[in-house]
Every structure is written in C-alpha cells, then in structure tokens.
mmCIF file of C-alpha atoms in Angstrom:
data_model
loop_
_atom_site.group_PDB
_atom_site.id
_atom_site.type_symbol
_atom_site.label_atom_id
_atom_site.label_comp_id
_atom_site.label_asym_id
_atom_site.label_seq_id
_atom_site.Cartn_x
_atom_site.Cartn_y
_atom_site.Cartn_z
ATOM 1 C CA UNK A 1 203.391 90.296 28.446
ATOM 2 C CA UNK A 2 203.115 87.454 30.940
ATOM 3 C CA UNK A 3 203.655 89.855 33.853
ATOM 4 C CA UNK A 4 200.949 92.128 32.476
ATOM 5 C CA UNK A 5 198.480 89.225 32.275
ATOM 6 C CA UNK A 6 199.250 88.148 35.839
ATOM 7 C CA UNK A 7 198.853 91.732 37.066
ATOM 8 C CA UNK A 8 195.475 92.056 35.358
ATOM 9 C CA UNK A 9 194.376 88.653 36.720
ATOM 10 C CA UNK A 10 195.290 89.539 40.308
ATOM 11 C CA UNK A 11 193.611 92.942 39.975
ATOM 12 C CA UNK A 12 190.388 91.358 38.683
ATOM 13 C CA UNK A 13 190.356 88.720 41.431
ATOM 14 C CA UNK A 14 190.896 91.403 44.057
ATOM 15 C CA UNK A 15 188.040 93.470 42.664
ATOM 16 C CA UNK A 16 185.704 90.442 42.652
ATOM 17 C CA UNK A 17 186.641 89.607 46.259
ATOM 18 C CA UNK A 18 185.876 93.134 47.326
ATOM 19 C CA UNK A 19 182.569 93.086 45.443
ATOM 20 C CA UNK A 20 181.534 89.753 47.025
ATOM 21 C CA UNK A 21 182.553 90.619 50.609
ATOM 22 C CA UNK A 22 179.488 90.856 52.951
ATOM 23 C CA UNK A 23 178.648 94.312 54.163
ATOM 24 C CA UNK A 24 179.863 95.214 57.614
ATOM 25 C CA UNK A 25 177.160 94.778 60.268
ATOM 26 C CA UNK A 26 175.307 97.953 61.159
ATOM 27 C CA UNK A 27 176.157 99.470 64.490
ATOM 28 C CA UNK A 28 173.357 98.905 67.030
ATOM 29 C CA UNK A 29 171.364 101.984 67.900
ATOM 30 C CA UNK A 30 171.784 103.105 71.466
ATOM 31 C CA UNK A 31 168.858 101.960 73.638
ATOM 32 C CA UNK A 32 166.347 104.658 74.360
ATOM 33 C CA UNK A 33 166.606 105.918 77.888
ATOM 34 C CA UNK A 34 163.761 104.597 80.069
ATOM 35 C CA UNK A 35 161.549 107.375 81.376
ATOM 36 C CA UNK A 36 162.007 107.960 85.059
ATOM 37 C CA UNK A 37 158.973 106.993 87.124
ATOM 38 C CA UNK A 38 156.985 109.908 88.439
ATOM 39 C CA UNK A 39 157.827 110.671 92.046
ATOM 40 C CA UNK A 40 155.405 109.087 94.482
ATOM 41 C CA UNK A 41 152.912 111.538 95.946
ATOM 42 C CA UNK A 42 153.302 111.825 99.721
ATOM 43 C CA UNK A 43 149.695 110.805 100.334
ATOM 44 C CA UNK A 44 150.127 107.524 98.382
ATOM 45 C CA UNK A 45 152.946 106.294 100.599
ATOM 46 C CA UNK A 46 152.195 103.607 103.143
ATOM 47 C CA UNK A 47 152.331 104.365 106.837
ATOM 48 C CA UNK A 48 154.588 102.688 109.383
ATOM 49 C CA UNK A 49 152.294 99.638 109.404
ATOM 50 C CA UNK A 50 152.376 99.174 105.631
ATOM 51 C CA UNK A 51 148.820 100.462 105.172
ATOM 52 C CA UNK A 52 147.427 103.331 103.086
ATOM 53 C CA UNK A 53 147.552 106.442 105.245
ATOM 54 C CA UNK A 54 144.094 107.873 105.888
ATOM 55 C CA UNK A 55 145.022 109.578 109.136
ATOM 56 C CA UNK A 56 144.286 113.219 109.738
ATOM 57 C CA UNK A 57 141.417 115.638 110.238
ATOM 58 C CA UNK A 58 138.578 115.466 107.703
ATOM 59 C CA UNK A 59 135.242 117.236 107.301
ATOM 60 C CA UNK A 60 132.211 117.003 105.027
ATOM 61 C CA UNK A 61 131.535 120.012 102.836
ATOM 62 C CA UNK A 62 127.943 119.717 101.614
ATOM 63 C CA UNK A 63 126.735 122.747 99.704
ATOM 64 C CA UNK A 64 123.447 123.645 98.038
ATOM 65 C CA UNK A 65 123.029 124.926 94.486
ATOM 66 C CA UNK A 66 123.938 128.444 95.640
ATOM 67 C CA UNK A 67 127.173 127.170 97.191
ATOM 68 C CA UNK A 68 125.981 127.679 100.763
ATOM 69 C CA UNK A 69 126.919 125.111 103.415
ATOM 70 C CA UNK A 70 124.247 122.465 104.045
ATOM 71 C CA UNK A 71 123.663 121.479 107.669
ATOM 72 C CA UNK A 72 120.197 119.898 107.660
ATOM 73 C CA UNK A 73 121.051 117.175 105.145
ATOM 74 C CA UNK A 74 118.174 115.034 103.864
ATOM 75 C CA UNK A 75 119.419 111.943 102.020
ATOM 76 C CA UNK A 76 116.219 111.852 99.970
ATOM 77 C CA UNK A 77 117.527 114.963 98.166
ATOM 78 C CA UNK A 78 120.617 113.091 96.979
ATOM 79 C CA UNK A 79 119.720 109.442 96.368
ATOM 80 C CA UNK A 80 116.730 107.176 95.735
ATOM 81 C CA UNK A 81 115.504 105.463 98.886
ATOM 82 C CA UNK A 82 113.509 102.197 98.628
ATOM 83 C CA UNK A 83 111.163 102.732 101.578
ATOM 84 C CA UNK A 84 109.000 100.095 103.149
ATOM 85 C CA UNK A 85 105.729 101.479 104.594
ATOM 86 C CA UNK A 86 107.026 101.797 108.171
ATOM 87 C CA UNK A 87 110.126 103.727 107.067
ATOM 88 C CA UNK A 88 108.119 106.043 104.809
ATOM 89 C CA UNK A 89 105.581 106.819 107.529
ATOM 90 C CA UNK A 90 108.335 107.591 110.039
ATOM 91 C CA UNK A 91 110.180 109.801 107.553
ATOM 92 C CA UNK A 92 107.041 111.707 106.558
ATOM 93 C CA UNK A 93 106.441 112.565 110.203
ATOM 94 C CA UNK A 94 110.071 113.269 111.100
ATOM 95 C CA UNK A 95 110.489 115.883 108.398
ATOM 96 C CA UNK A 96 107.622 117.960 109.846
ATOM 97 C CA UNK A 97 108.363 120.571 112.540
ATOM 98 C CA UNK A 98 106.929 118.307 115.236
ATOM 99 C CA UNK A 99 108.971 115.399 113.957
ATOM 100 C CA UNK A 100 112.177 117.424 113.748
ATOM 101 C CA UNK A 101 111.743 118.268 117.424
ATOM 102 C CA UNK A 102 112.156 114.548 118.213
ATOM 103 C CA UNK A 103 115.567 114.168 116.527
ATOM 104 C CA UNK A 104 117.657 112.070 118.980
ATOM 105 C CA UNK A 105 120.854 113.890 117.995
ATOM 106 C CA UNK A 106 119.206 117.146 119.084
ATOM 107 C CA UNK A 107 118.903 115.689 122.581
ATOM 108 C CA UNK A 108 122.636 114.919 122.742
ATOM 109 C CA UNK A 109 122.230 111.249 121.841
ATOM 110 C CA UNK A 110 124.927 109.650 119.636
ATOM 111 C CA UNK A 111 124.340 110.340 115.948
ATOM 112 C CA UNK A 112 125.024 106.768 114.829
ATOM 113 C CA UNK A 113 126.115 105.440 111.432
ATOM 114 C CA UNK A 114 126.423 106.800 108.778
ATOM 115 C CA UNK A 115 125.282 110.158 110.167
ATOM 116 C CA UNK A 116 128.392 110.786 112.275
ATOM 117 C CA UNK A 117 130.602 111.031 109.184
ATOM 118 C CA UNK A 118 128.265 113.606 107.650
ATOM 119 C CA UNK A 119 128.056 115.912 110.664
ATOM 120 C CA UNK A 120 129.215 119.480 109.927
ATOM 121 C CA UNK A 121 132.001 119.073 112.504
ATOM 122 C CA UNK A 122 135.437 117.638 111.690
ATOM 123 C CA UNK A 123 136.603 114.167 112.660
ATOM 124 C CA UNK A 124 140.031 112.618 113.134
ATOM 125 C CA UNK A 125 141.083 109.249 111.751
ATOM 126 C CA UNK A 126 143.712 107.367 113.760
ATOM 127 C CA UNK A 127 145.424 104.170 112.584
ATOM 128 C CA UNK A 128 147.207 101.720 114.884
ATOM 129 C CA UNK A 129 147.985 98.018 114.387
ATOM 130 C CA UNK A 130 144.703 96.106 114.363
ATOM 131 C CA UNK A 131 142.549 99.136 115.127
ATOM 132 C CA UNK A 132 141.265 102.214 113.302
ATOM 133 C CA UNK A 133 139.639 104.851 115.508
ATOM 134 C CA UNK A 134 137.410 107.719 114.410
ATOM 135 C CA UNK A 135 137.303 110.603 116.896
ATOM 136 C CA UNK A 136 134.258 112.806 116.412
ATOM 137 C CA UNK A 137 134.315 116.456 117.438
ATOM 138 C CA UNK A 138 130.572 116.984 117.207
ATOM 139 C CA UNK A 139 127.526 115.351 118.741
ATOM 140 C CA UNK A 140 128.609 114.029 122.158
ATOM 141 C CA UNK A 141 132.353 114.070 121.468
ATOM 142 C CA UNK A 142 132.096 110.362 120.724
ATOM 143 C CA UNK A 143 134.221 107.862 118.851
ATOM 144 C CA UNK A 144 134.112 104.712 116.739
ATOM 145 C CA UNK A 145 136.457 101.726 116.916
ATOM 146 C CA UNK A 146 137.019 99.574 113.821
ATOM 147 C CA UNK A 147 138.598 96.215 114.672
ATOM 148 C CA UNK A 148 140.748 95.176 111.730
ATOM 149 C CA UNK A 149 140.636 91.658 110.275
ATOM 150 C CA UNK A 150 138.261 90.368 112.932
ATOM 151 C CA UNK A 151 134.866 88.713 112.918
ATOM 152 C CA UNK A 152 131.790 90.135 114.604
ATOM 153 C CA UNK A 153 130.925 88.546 117.955
ATOM 154 C CA UNK A 154 128.203 85.903 117.669
ATOM 155 C CA UNK A 155 126.001 87.741 120.152
ATOM 156 C CA UNK A 156 126.489 91.464 119.539
ATOM 157 C CA UNK A 157 125.190 93.820 122.194
ATOM 158 C CA UNK A 158 123.070 96.465 120.370
ATOM 159 C CA UNK A 159 124.676 99.907 120.608
ATOM 160 C CA UNK A 160 124.390 103.364 119.048
ATOM 161 C CA UNK A 161 127.476 102.874 116.843
ATOM 162 C CA UNK A 162 127.277 99.095 116.398
ATOM 163 C CA UNK A 163 130.227 96.707 116.149
ATOM 164 C CA UNK A 164 132.609 97.505 113.281
ATOM 165 C CA UNK A 165 135.028 95.085 111.606
ATOM 166 C CA UNK A 166 137.467 96.459 109.031
ATOM 167 C CA UNK A 167 139.696 95.214 106.236
ATOM 168 C CA UNK A 168 141.710 96.625 103.346
ATOM 169 C CA UNK A 169 140.655 96.102 99.749
ATOM 170 C CA UNK A 170 143.624 97.555 97.917
ATOM 171 C CA UNK A 171 143.876 101.158 99.108
ATOM 172 C CA UNK A 172 140.277 101.242 100.374
ATOM 173 C CA UNK A 173 139.320 100.797 104.012
ATOM 174 C CA UNK A 174 136.125 98.718 104.154
ATOM 175 C CA UNK A 175 134.066 98.809 107.375
ATOM 176 C CA UNK A 176 131.362 96.232 108.047
ATOM 177 C CA UNK A 177 129.064 97.166 110.960
ATOM 178 C CA UNK A 178 126.233 95.279 112.675
ATOM 179 C CA UNK A 179 124.713 95.273 116.150
ATOM 180 C CA UNK A 180 122.900 98.620 116.081
ATOM 181 C CA UNK A 181 120.066 99.667 118.303
ATOM 182 C CA UNK A 182 117.160 101.403 116.543
ATOM 183 C CA UNK A 183 117.434 104.774 118.294
ATOM 184 C CA UNK A 184 119.325 106.904 115.749
ATOM 185 C CA UNK A 185 118.360 108.747 112.591
ATOM 186 C CA UNK A 186 120.403 108.189 109.443
ATOM 187 C CA UNK A 187 120.347 111.906 108.651
ATOM 188 C CA UNK A 188 118.833 115.178 109.888
ATOM 189 C CA UNK A 189 115.997 114.633 107.411
ATOM 190 C CA UNK A 190 114.547 111.907 109.625
ATOM 191 C CA UNK A 191 115.282 108.561 107.944
ATOM 192 C CA UNK A 192 115.110 105.748 110.465
ATOM 193 C CA UNK A 193 116.389 102.189 110.713
ATOM 194 C CA UNK A 194 115.756 99.018 112.681
ATOM 195 C CA UNK A 195 118.091 96.998 114.897
ATOM 196 C CA UNK A 196 118.597 94.684 111.906
ATOM 197 C CA UNK A 197 120.523 97.328 109.960
ATOM 198 C CA UNK A 198 123.850 96.280 108.435
ATOM 199 C CA UNK A 199 126.141 98.905 106.924
ATOM 200 C CA UNK A 200 129.165 98.740 104.630
ATOM 201 C CA UNK A 201 131.359 101.853 104.473
ATOM 202 C CA UNK A 202 134.382 102.581 102.321
ATOM 203 C CA UNK A 203 137.079 105.220 102.757
ATOM 204 C CA UNK A 204 139.430 105.849 99.807
ATOM 205 C CA UNK A 205 142.009 108.615 99.686
ATOM 206 C CA UNK A 206 141.817 110.420 96.351
ATOM 207 C CA UNK A 207 144.357 113.218 96.844
ATOM 208 C CA UNK A 208 146.227 114.914 99.643
ATOM 209 C CA UNK A 209 143.055 116.689 100.742
ATOM 210 C CA UNK A 210 140.235 114.485 99.440
ATOM 211 C CA UNK A 211 138.870 111.356 101.096
ATOM 212 C CA UNK A 212 135.988 109.566 99.371
ATOM 213 C CA UNK A 213 133.346 108.136 101.699
ATOM 214 C CA UNK A 214 130.768 105.593 100.542
ATOM 215 C CA UNK A 215 128.080 103.814 102.525
ATOM 216 C CA UNK A 216 125.496 101.135 101.838
ATOM 217 C CA UNK A 217 122.568 100.461 104.177
ATOM 218 C CA UNK A 218 120.971 97.029 104.251
ATOM 219 C CA UNK A 219 117.914 97.003 106.514
ATOM 220 C CA UNK A 220 115.304 94.433 105.445
ATOM 221 C CA UNK A 221 112.835 95.713 108.045
ATOM 222 C CA UNK A 222 112.701 99.316 106.826
ATOM 223 C CA UNK A 223 113.881 99.207 103.193
ATOM 224 C CA UNK A 224 113.107 96.898 100.284
ATOM 225 C CA UNK A 225 116.733 96.680 99.109
ATOM 226 C CA UNK A 226 120.186 98.004 100.025
ATOM 227 C CA UNK A 227 120.809 101.650 99.202
ATOM 228 C CA UNK A 228 123.465 104.283 99.823
ATOM 229 C CA UNK A 229 125.356 107.355 98.723
ATOM 230 C CA UNK A 230 128.908 108.706 98.531
ATOM 231 C CA UNK A 231 130.628 112.052 98.983
ATOM 232 C CA UNK A 232 134.072 113.526 99.535
ATOM 233 C CA UNK A 233 135.536 114.676 102.834
ATOM 234 C CA UNK A 234 137.990 117.577 102.760
ATOM 235 C CA UNK A 235 141.297 117.330 104.599
ATOM 236 C CA UNK A 236 142.356 119.961 107.136
ATOM 237 C CA UNK A 237 145.744 118.658 108.174
ATOM 238 C CA UNK A 238 146.704 121.839 110.019
ATOM 239 C CA UNK A 239 143.581 121.546 112.194
ATOM 240 C CA UNK A 240 142.909 119.698 115.401
ATOM 241 C CA UNK A 241 139.494 118.700 116.687
ATOM 242 C CA UNK A 242 138.451 120.631 119.778
ATOM 243 C CA UNK A 243 136.145 120.030 122.694
ATOM 244 C CA UNK A 244 132.451 120.168 121.931
ATOM 245 C CA UNK A 245 129.881 119.700 124.688
ATOM 246 C CA UNK A 246 126.247 118.840 123.992
ATOM 247 C CA UNK A 247 124.322 119.820 127.098
ATOM 248 C CA UNK A 248 121.432 117.852 128.475
ATOM 249 C CA UNK A 249 117.947 119.323 128.269
ATOM 250 C CA UNK A 250 118.696 121.167 125.060
ATOM 251 C CA UNK A 251 116.006 123.800 124.448
ATOM 252 C CA UNK A 252 116.932 124.764 120.892
ATOM 253 C CA UNK A 253 116.240 121.697 118.758
#
C-alpha cells in the first residue's frame, strides 16, 4: 500500500511539473530575402570625371499638330512672352516678310542663345574636366564653351554667344550666361533681346535618348519679367556632326 501511494505521488508530481513547464520558444522565422536593386541604367552612370554623362549627339525634334517637322519656330506659339513696347514692335516687324529677310542667322551670323540649341541641325556635347563644350553643326559651324564652377569676368566683352559659367545641381547641368551683344534673334520668329540679357539653361538627361533642355531669359530692357520654355532633345548616338558651311552673301533668306 505504501509503495502504491508513493508511486501515485511521484506520478502526480511529474504530471504537475510537465503541466507547469514553460512552452519551448518558437523558432524564429527566416528573414525575408532583400530584393535585389534594379540594375543601373547605362545612361545614369557617371563618367570618368564623376559627373552625369550628357555627352553625345542630340537634336531638337519640333513638330506641328500634323506631326511635320517645324523649322521656322516662333516661341510665341509655345509660351507666353511678357513684351515691353520695344520688343513687341521689333517682333511685329520681324515676323513680316520684310522683317524675316533681316534675320541675322540668314546672313550666316551666329544664332546666339538659346536659338542654337533649337536649330534643326544636331549638336554634340563634350565633357572634360572644368569645361563643357557644345559643337554646333548648323549656322556657322560654331561652338559654345561652358566654364565649370567659375565666376563671370567683371568686365565681360559682349559676344554673340556670351560668357557661360556652369555648375551641377544634382544630375542637371545649369548654365548661367551673360555678356551678350544685341545682334541675334532668340528664334526664327523674330524675338529680339538687348545686351543686358541674362540666360539660365538646364540640361537633364531623362533616358538613354532623351535630354531635357530648359531656358529662362531675363532681359529687363525688352521684357517685363523673366520667361522661358523647355523641350526635349533626341539622342542620335550612332551619328556624328558633319561639316556645314554658311556662305556669305546668301541670296535665299
């Protein structure tokens, strides 16, 4: 009898110990695999100088509502222009047949800024340390030099293309230009400017074959406030710019 009681007592104590034992800790769930980052697009990679790569051959591709290429671009058809009286009078004359015959670009003069970027001919962007160069196929086979991270000279000599200082804002190339003469048109439509014009341009690569171009014109002599426009240049990376000669005494304005 005593052995039976001891057996029952030990059995009961064992059962209570089992019942009171804490549950075994749950096994941790395996960590979810981190998604692999998307491969970097070739056009987003930095060049040898650690800068966004905008180099290559680019060309505007303006088209009208019927999809036909636009050559005689008039900025008034695309953006609001805050004319002062002198600018409006000049534009009203320049868009007439007699006025169009006075277009400086038609006489092989440099097209100026921002018109050179919007010419129907391609251009090539070149990047080197401290300098970005834009080679222009059309007009007079001219070029622009953008001096990176520099200040404008205190006494800028007025020129057709002005003096351009550049910097990077993220992946955008920002070009600040002053020191223009007043001899160019802003577009084939006949918008003019004074020698007090100051322009800000921005180039941002959107895709392999798309380069966004923006410009702002600040000319207190001709316009009541800054104004501008933007459009996309198309990349032609299997192209090369070729020789283009604008002859003197052009008869076919």
